[in-house]
Coordinates of C-alpha atoms and ligand atoms in Angstrom, one line a residue:
X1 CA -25.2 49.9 -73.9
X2 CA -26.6 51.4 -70.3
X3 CA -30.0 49.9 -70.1
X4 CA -32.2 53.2 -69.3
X5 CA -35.6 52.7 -67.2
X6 CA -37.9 55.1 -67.1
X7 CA -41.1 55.4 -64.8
X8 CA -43.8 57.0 -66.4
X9 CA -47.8 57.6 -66.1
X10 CA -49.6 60.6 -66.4
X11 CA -51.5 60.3 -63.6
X12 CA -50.2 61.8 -60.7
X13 CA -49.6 60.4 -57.5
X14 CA -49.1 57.2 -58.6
X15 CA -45.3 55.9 -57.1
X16 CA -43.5 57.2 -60.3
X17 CA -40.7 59.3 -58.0
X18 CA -41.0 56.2 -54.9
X19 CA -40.1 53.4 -57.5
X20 CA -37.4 55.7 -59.2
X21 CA -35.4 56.1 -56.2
X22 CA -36.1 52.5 -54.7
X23 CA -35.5 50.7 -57.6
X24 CA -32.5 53.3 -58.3
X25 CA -30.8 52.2 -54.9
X26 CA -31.7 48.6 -55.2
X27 CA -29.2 48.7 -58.2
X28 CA -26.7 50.7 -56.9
X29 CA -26.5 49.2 -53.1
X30 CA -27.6 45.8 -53.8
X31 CA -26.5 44.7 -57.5
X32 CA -23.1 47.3 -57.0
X33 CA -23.7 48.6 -60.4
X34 CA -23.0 52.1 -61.9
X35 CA -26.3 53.9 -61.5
X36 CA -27.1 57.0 -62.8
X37 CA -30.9 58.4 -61.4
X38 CA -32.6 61.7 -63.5
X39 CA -34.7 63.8 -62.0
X40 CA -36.5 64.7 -65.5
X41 CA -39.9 66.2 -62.9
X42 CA -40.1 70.2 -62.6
X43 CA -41.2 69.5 -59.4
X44 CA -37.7 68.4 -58.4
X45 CA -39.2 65.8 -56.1
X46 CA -36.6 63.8 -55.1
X47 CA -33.4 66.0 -56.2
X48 CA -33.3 67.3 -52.5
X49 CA -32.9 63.5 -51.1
X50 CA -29.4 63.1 -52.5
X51 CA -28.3 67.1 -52.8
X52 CA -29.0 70.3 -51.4
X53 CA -31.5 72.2 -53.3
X54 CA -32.1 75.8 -53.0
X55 CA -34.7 78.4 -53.8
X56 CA -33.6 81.3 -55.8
X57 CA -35.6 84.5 -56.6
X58 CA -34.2 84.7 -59.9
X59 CA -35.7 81.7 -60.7
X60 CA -39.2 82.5 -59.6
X61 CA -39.4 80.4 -56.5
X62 CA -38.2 77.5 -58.4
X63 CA -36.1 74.8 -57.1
X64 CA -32.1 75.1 -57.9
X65 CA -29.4 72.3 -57.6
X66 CA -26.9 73.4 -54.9
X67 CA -23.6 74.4 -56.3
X68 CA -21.3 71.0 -57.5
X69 CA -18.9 69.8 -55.0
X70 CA -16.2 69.9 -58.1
X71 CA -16.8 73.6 -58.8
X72 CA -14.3 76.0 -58.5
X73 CA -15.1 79.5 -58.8
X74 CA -11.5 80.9 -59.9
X75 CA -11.0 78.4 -62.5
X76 CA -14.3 77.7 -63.8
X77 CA -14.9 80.8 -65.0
X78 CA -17.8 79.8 -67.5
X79 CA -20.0 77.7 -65.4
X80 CA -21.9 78.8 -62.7
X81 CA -21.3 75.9 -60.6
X82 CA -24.7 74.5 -60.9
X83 CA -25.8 71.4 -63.5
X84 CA -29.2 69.4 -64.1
X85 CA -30.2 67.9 -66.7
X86 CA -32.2 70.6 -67.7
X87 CA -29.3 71.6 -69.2
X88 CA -29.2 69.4 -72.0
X89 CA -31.7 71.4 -73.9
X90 CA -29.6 74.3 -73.6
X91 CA -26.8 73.1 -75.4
X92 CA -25.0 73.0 -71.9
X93 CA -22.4 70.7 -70.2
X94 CA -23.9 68.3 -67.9
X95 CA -22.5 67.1 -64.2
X96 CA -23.8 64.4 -62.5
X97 CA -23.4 64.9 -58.4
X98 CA -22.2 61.9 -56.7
X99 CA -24.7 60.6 -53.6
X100 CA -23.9 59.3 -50.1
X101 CA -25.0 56.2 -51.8
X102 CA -22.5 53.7 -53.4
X103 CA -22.5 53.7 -57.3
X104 CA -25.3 56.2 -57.3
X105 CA -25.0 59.6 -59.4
X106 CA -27.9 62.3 -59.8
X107 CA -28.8 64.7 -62.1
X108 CA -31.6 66.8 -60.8
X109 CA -33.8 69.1 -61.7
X110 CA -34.0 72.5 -62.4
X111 CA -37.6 73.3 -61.9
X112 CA -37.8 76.8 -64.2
X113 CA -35.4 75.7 -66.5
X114 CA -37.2 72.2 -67.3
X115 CA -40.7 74.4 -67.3
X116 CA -39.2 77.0 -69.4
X117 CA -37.7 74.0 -72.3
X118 CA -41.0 72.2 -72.6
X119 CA -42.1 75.8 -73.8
X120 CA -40.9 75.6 -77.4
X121 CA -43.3 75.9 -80.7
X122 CA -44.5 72.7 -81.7
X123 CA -42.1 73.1 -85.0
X124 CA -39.3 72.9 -82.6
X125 CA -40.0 70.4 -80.1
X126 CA -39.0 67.4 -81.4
X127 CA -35.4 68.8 -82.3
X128 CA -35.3 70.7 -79.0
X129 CA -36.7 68.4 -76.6
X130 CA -37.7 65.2 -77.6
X131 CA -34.3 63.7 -78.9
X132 CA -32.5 65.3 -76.5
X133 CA -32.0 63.6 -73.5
X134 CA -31.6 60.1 -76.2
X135 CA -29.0 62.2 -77.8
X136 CA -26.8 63.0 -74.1
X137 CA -27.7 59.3 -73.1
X138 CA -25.7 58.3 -76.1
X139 CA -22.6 60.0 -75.7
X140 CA -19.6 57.6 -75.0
X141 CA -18.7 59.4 -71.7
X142 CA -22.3 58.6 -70.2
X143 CA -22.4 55.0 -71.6
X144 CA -18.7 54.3 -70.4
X145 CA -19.4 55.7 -66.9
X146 CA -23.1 54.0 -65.9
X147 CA -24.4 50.7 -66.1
X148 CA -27.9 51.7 -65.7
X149 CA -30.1 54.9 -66.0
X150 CA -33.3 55.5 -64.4
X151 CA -35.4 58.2 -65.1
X152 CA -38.4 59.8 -63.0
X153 CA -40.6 62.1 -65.0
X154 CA -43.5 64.8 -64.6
X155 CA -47.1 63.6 -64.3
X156 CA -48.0 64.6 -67.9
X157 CA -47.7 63.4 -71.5
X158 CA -45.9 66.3 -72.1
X159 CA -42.6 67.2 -73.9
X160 CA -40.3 65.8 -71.0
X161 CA -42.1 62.7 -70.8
X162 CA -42.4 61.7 -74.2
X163 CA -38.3 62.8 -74.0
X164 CA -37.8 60.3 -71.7
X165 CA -39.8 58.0 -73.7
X166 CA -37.6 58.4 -76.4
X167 CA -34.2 58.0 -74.5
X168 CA -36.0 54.6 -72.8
X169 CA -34.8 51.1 -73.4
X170 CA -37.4 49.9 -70.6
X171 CA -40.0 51.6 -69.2
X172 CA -42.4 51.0 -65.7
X173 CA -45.6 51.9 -65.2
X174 CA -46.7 52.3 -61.2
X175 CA -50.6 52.8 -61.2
X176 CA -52.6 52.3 -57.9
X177 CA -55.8 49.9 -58.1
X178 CA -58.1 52.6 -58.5
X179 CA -60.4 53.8 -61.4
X180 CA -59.2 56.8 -62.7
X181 CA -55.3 55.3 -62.1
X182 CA -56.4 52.6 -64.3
X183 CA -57.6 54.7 -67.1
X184 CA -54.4 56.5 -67.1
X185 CA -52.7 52.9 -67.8
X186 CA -54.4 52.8 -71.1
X187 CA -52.7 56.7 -71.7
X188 CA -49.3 54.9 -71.2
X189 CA -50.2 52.2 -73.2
X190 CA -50.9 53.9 -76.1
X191 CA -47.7 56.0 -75.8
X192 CA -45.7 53.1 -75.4
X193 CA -47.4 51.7 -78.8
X194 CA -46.6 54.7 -80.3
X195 CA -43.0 54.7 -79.5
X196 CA -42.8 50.8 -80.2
X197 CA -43.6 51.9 -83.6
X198 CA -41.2 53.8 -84.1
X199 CA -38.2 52.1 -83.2
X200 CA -36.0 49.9 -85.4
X201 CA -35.5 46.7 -84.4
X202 CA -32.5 46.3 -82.4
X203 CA -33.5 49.6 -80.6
X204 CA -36.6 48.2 -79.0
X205 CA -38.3 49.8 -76.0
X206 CA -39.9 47.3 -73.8
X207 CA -42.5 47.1 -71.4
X208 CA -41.4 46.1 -68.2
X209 CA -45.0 46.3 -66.5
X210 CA -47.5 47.7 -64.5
X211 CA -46.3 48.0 -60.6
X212 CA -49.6 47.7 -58.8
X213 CA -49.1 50.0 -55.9
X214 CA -50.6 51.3 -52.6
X215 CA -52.3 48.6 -52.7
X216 CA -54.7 47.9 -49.8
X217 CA -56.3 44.6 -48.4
X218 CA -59.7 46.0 -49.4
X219 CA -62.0 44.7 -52.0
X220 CA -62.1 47.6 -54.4
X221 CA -58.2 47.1 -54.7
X222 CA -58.6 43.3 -54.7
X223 CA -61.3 43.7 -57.7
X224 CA -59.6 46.6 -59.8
X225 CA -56.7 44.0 -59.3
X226 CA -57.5 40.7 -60.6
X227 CA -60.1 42.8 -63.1
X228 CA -56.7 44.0 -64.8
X229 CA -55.0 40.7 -64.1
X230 CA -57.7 39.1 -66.0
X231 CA -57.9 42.0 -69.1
X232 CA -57.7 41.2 -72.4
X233 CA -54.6 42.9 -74.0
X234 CA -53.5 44.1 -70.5
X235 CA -53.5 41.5 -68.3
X236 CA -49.7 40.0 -69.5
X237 CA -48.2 43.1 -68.7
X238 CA -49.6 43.2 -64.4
X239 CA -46.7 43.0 -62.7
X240 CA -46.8 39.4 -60.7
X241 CA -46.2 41.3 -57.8
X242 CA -47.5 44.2 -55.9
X243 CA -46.6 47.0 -53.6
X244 CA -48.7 47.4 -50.5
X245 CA -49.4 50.9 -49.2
X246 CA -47.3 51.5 -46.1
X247 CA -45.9 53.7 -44.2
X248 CA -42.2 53.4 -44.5
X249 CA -42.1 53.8 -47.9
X250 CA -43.1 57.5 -47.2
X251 CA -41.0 57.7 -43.9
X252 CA -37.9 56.7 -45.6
X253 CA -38.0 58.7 -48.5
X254 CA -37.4 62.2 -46.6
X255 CA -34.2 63.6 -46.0
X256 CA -33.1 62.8 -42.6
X257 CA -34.6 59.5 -42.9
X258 CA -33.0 56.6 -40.7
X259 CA -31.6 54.3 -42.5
X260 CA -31.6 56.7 -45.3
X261 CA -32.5 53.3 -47.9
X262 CA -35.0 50.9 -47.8
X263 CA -31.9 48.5 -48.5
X264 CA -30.2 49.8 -45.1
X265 CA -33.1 47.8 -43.5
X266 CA -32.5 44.4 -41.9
X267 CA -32.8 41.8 -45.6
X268 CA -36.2 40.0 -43.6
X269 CA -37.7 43.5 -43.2
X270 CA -41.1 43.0 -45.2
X271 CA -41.1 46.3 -46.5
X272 CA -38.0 45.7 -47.9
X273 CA -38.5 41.9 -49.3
X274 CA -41.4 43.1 -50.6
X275 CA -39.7 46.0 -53.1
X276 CA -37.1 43.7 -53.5
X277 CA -38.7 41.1 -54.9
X278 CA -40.3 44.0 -57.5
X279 CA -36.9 44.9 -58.3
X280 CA -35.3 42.4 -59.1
X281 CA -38.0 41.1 -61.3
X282 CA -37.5 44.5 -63.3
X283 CA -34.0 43.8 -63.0
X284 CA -34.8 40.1 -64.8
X285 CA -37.0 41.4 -67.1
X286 CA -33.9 44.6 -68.0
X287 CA -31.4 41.4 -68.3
X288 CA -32.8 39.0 -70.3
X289 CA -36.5 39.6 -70.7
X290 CA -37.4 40.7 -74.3
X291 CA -40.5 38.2 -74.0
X292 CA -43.0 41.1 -73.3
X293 CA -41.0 43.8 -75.8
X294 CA -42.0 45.2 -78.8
X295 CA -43.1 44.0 -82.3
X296 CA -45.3 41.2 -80.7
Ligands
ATP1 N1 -46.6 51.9 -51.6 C1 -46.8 53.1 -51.0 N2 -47.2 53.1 -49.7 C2 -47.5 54.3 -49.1 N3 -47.3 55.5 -49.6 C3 -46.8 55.5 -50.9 C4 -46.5 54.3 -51.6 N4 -46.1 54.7 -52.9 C5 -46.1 56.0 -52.9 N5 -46.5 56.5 -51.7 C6 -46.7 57.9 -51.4 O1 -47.7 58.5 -52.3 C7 -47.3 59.8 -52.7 C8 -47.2 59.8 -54.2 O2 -46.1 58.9 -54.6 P1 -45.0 59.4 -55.6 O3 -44.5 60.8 -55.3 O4 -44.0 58.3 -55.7 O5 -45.9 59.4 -56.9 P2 -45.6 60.1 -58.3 O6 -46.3 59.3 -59.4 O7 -44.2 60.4 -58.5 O8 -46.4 61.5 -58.1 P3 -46.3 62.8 -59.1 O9 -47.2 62.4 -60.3 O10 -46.8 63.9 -58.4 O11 -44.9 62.9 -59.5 C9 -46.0 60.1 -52.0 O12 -46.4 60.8 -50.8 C10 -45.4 58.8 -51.6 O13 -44.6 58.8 -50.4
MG2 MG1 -43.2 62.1 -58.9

């Protein structure tokens, strides 16, 4: 089975869309492996890194996925050359768009249409929304094509979130060292409880960890940090290491960055040891690190 990560927190701001994409190119450029990234986030915020995203008025000022470099007008006469995953709660084919980057596949968002499927009657939402994107993730063509999944979603607890939640085998929780970003940990927490419950037992979704990020060599970051280090019931799941606020992980993210990837950098760059050594401790913990999972 794809292993699925997803990046949650309510809180916004937090590094949920930065992680995604670095921790999405880490596996794709550095580990080689089939990676398909999700752009679950009506605010479409990193869709328009790997494809062309337009605005149309039909749509309200929402942002639109370019049209698919496999469309063709005169034979495809029921699609209209566009796909996100919005579209799986429209009972609609989905096609992922390759990237410039090796192994890496996107399905973006569709800002109105992902607004606009959150909108169903609570009767309806589980059936609609919440087992959804599970169900798509499922299908044999998605889990013979990708090796891994990883999913960025809105800053809410809504609909789409717990959706991802649901489709999740792992799931990472970025969160800055600051007070209100720490009360949002124990939101995210108590989702991931809830979930953990109900899953059977060879389905289990685990906690990866907490990503401490932007993280400043000042004492209020210093003391938020080794207060959660040192929590009771928290304190396993801090992430061993953290994510320093800089500059170039802003600079790099927008579109005609140069390189385009934090892994394009030279391999002592400390920007990019730093995320590295994040990832692939995600990447450990995905492999073979049920330790921290459910059930315990
Ligand atoms: N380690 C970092 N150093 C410097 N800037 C960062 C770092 N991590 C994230 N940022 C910047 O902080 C802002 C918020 O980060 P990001 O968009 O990843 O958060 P988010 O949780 O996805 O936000 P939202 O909840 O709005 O979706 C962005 O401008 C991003 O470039
Ligand atoms: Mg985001």
């Amino acid at each position: 089975m794809a292993k699925i990560v997803v990046n949650a927190t309510h809180k916004g701001g937090e590094g949920k869309t930065t992680n995604s994409i670095i921790l999405a190119e880490y596996i794709a450029l550095v580990l080689g492996l089939k990676t398909l990234i999700i752009d679950m986030d009506p605010q479409a915020n990193f869709s328009g890194r790997y494809i062309k995203m337009e605005y149309d008025p039909s749509y309200k000022g929402g942002k639109i996925p370019a049209l698919h470099p496999d469309y063709e007008p005169l034979i495809d006469k029921d699609w209209d050359g566009r796909s996100s995953i919005a579209n799986i709660f429209y009972g609609e084919e989905v096609i992922p768009y390759p990237t410039s980057i090796p192994n890496l596949d996107l399905l973006p968002a569709h800002s109105i249409k992902l607004q606009e499927a959150e909108a169903v009657t609570k009767n309806d939402v589980v059936e609609k929304v919440h087992l959804q994107l599970k169900r798509f993730l499922e299908l044999e063509d998605v889990q013979n094509t990708y090796d891994m999944v990883i999913i960025d979603t809105p800053p809410s607890k809504g609909p789409l979130t717990i959706a991802a939640i649901k489709a999740a085998s792992h799931i990472v929780i970025p969160a800055q060292m600051e007070q209100f970003s720490i009360e949002g940990i124990y939101g995210m927490l108590q989702l991931w409880k809830q979930e953990t419950y109900c899953r059977a037992a060879n389905n289990p979704i685990t906690l990866v960890g907490i990503l401490p990020n932007q993280v400043r060599d000042i004492k209020l970051h210093k003391q938020f940090l080794s207060g959660l280090r040192k929590g009771k019931g928290l304190g396993d799941y801090v992430m061993p290491h953290v994510i320093k606020k800089r500059a170039i992980y802003t600079e790099i993210l927008v579109e005609d960055a140069n390189p385009k990837s934090i892994f394009e950098l030279p391999v002592n760059h400390v920007a990019r040891n730093e995320y590295e050594t994040a990832c692939r401790y995600i990447m450990e913990k995905v492999n073979h690190g049920e330790k921290k999972g459910v059930r315990n």
